[in-house]
Amino acid sequence: MARRTRGTSAGLDRERIAAAAVALVDRDGLERFGVRRLAEELGVDPMSIYHHIRGKAALLDAVSEAVLAEVAADAGEASSGWEEVARRTAHGYRDMAYRHPKVFPLLTTRAQTSPVALAALERLFAAMRAAGLPDQVVADAPMVLFSFLNGHLLARTGGGPDGPGPMPPLDAGAHPTMAALAPLLADFGSAAEFDRMLDVVLQGIRDRAAREETP
């Protein structure tokens, strides 16, 4: 593809650059990602990208924001209180992680302070406060929820869009308890497993709120 000269916009804007960057990371991974490679994909001089997004760090933030916008679109408008907001957000986040497993590590290693990220947190904070949960529980809950989501999804998306492979057979002689429980671990990485673990997290938030509300 012929490259446009420095300063030529080629119809670029932040949204188009971010979408191309997401596609490039999806294909080649973060290790190979850089402004020059992105410029080659877009057929422009790297300075044309810097005109819209200043530096690789800002570009990575734009990539994060682009995939988080998908979560906001998936979440829709919850109408049944804070748990529905939390569940829809969690499922949208999971779906995004499986669509973009090579992008997802960015969300776990960089502070997410974009408008779309803050809007998602505001929805959850506001729903919890409206339900009357104690302020300290409201303040702590998103950290608990996203710590679970990030750790769980990093483990489950490590194998790519199709998720992790099946667990290897366990030696019942060496690990008798784990072998006995193996049938209950057979759905590793599934939506059903995700929902069970999410239930544990949300139940913990409910229990904490109930304890703090008890005089």
Coordinates of C-alpha atoms in Angstrom, one line a residue, residues 52-129:
H52 CA -4.4 12.5 16.4
I53 CA -2.9 10.3 19.2
R54 CA 0.3 11.4 20.7
G55 CA 2.6 8.5 21.5
K56 CA 2.4 4.7 21.9
A57 CA 1.1 5.0 25.5
A58 CA -1.8 7.1 24.4
L59 CA -2.4 4.7 21.5
L60 CA -2.6 1.7 23.9
D61 CA -5.1 3.7 26.0
A62 CA -7.2 4.3 22.8
V63 CA -7.1 0.5 22.1
S64 CA -8.4 -0.2 25.6
E65 CA -11.1 2.4 25.3
A66 CA -12.2 1.0 22.0
V67 CA -12.8 -2.5 23.4
L68 CA -14.4 -1.2 26.6
A69 CA -16.9 0.7 24.4
E70 CA -18.0 -2.8 23.2
V71 CA -18.7 -3.7 26.9
A72 CA -20.9 -0.6 27.3
A73 CA -22.8 -1.5 24.1
D74 CA -23.3 -5.1 25.4
A75 CA -24.4 -4.0 28.9
G76 CA -27.5 -2.0 27.7
E77 CA -29.8 -0.4 30.3
A78 CA -30.2 -2.5 33.4
S79 CA -33.6 -2.1 35.2
S80 CA -33.5 -4.4 38.2
G81 CA -30.9 -3.0 40.5
W82 CA -27.2 -3.2 41.1
E83 CA -26.9 -7.0 40.7
E84 CA -28.3 -6.8 37.1
V85 CA -25.9 -3.9 36.4
A86 CA -23.0 -6.0 37.8
R87 CA -24.0 -9.1 35.9
R88 CA -24.5 -7.4 32.5
T89 CA -21.2 -5.6 32.9
A90 CA -19.4 -8.8 33.9
H91 CA -20.9 -10.8 30.9
G92 CA -20.1 -7.9 28.5
Y93 CA -16.6 -7.8 29.8
R94 CA -16.2 -11.6 29.4
D95 CA -17.6 -11.5 25.9
M96 CA -15.1 -8.7 25.0
A97 CA -12.2 -10.7 26.5
Y98 CA -13.0 -13.7 24.3
R99 CA -13.4 -11.5 21.2
H100 CA -10.1 -9.8 21.9
P101 CA -7.8 -12.2 23.9
K102 CA -4.6 -10.5 22.7
V103 CA -5.9 -7.1 23.6
F104 CA -7.3 -8.1 27.0
P105 CA -4.0 -8.0 29.0
L106 CA -3.9 -4.3 28.4
L107 CA -7.0 -3.9 30.6
T108 CA -5.4 -5.7 33.5
T109 CA -2.1 -3.9 33.4
R110 CA -3.0 -0.3 32.6
A111 CA -5.2 2.1 34.7
Q112 CA -8.6 2.4 32.9
T113 CA -9.6 6.1 33.3
S114 CA -11.2 6.7 29.9
P115 CA -14.7 8.3 29.8
V116 CA -16.2 4.9 28.8
A117 CA -14.5 3.1 31.7
L118 CA -15.5 5.8 34.2
A119 CA -19.1 5.8 32.9
A120 CA -19.3 2.0 33.5
L121 CA -18.1 2.4 37.1
E122 CA -20.5 5.3 37.7
R123 CA -23.4 3.1 36.6
L124 CA -22.4 0.4 39.1
F125 CA -21.6 2.9 41.9
A126 CA -24.9 4.7 41.4
A127 CA -27.0 1.5 41.2
M128 CA -25.4 0.2 44.5
R129 CA -26.0 3.5 46.3

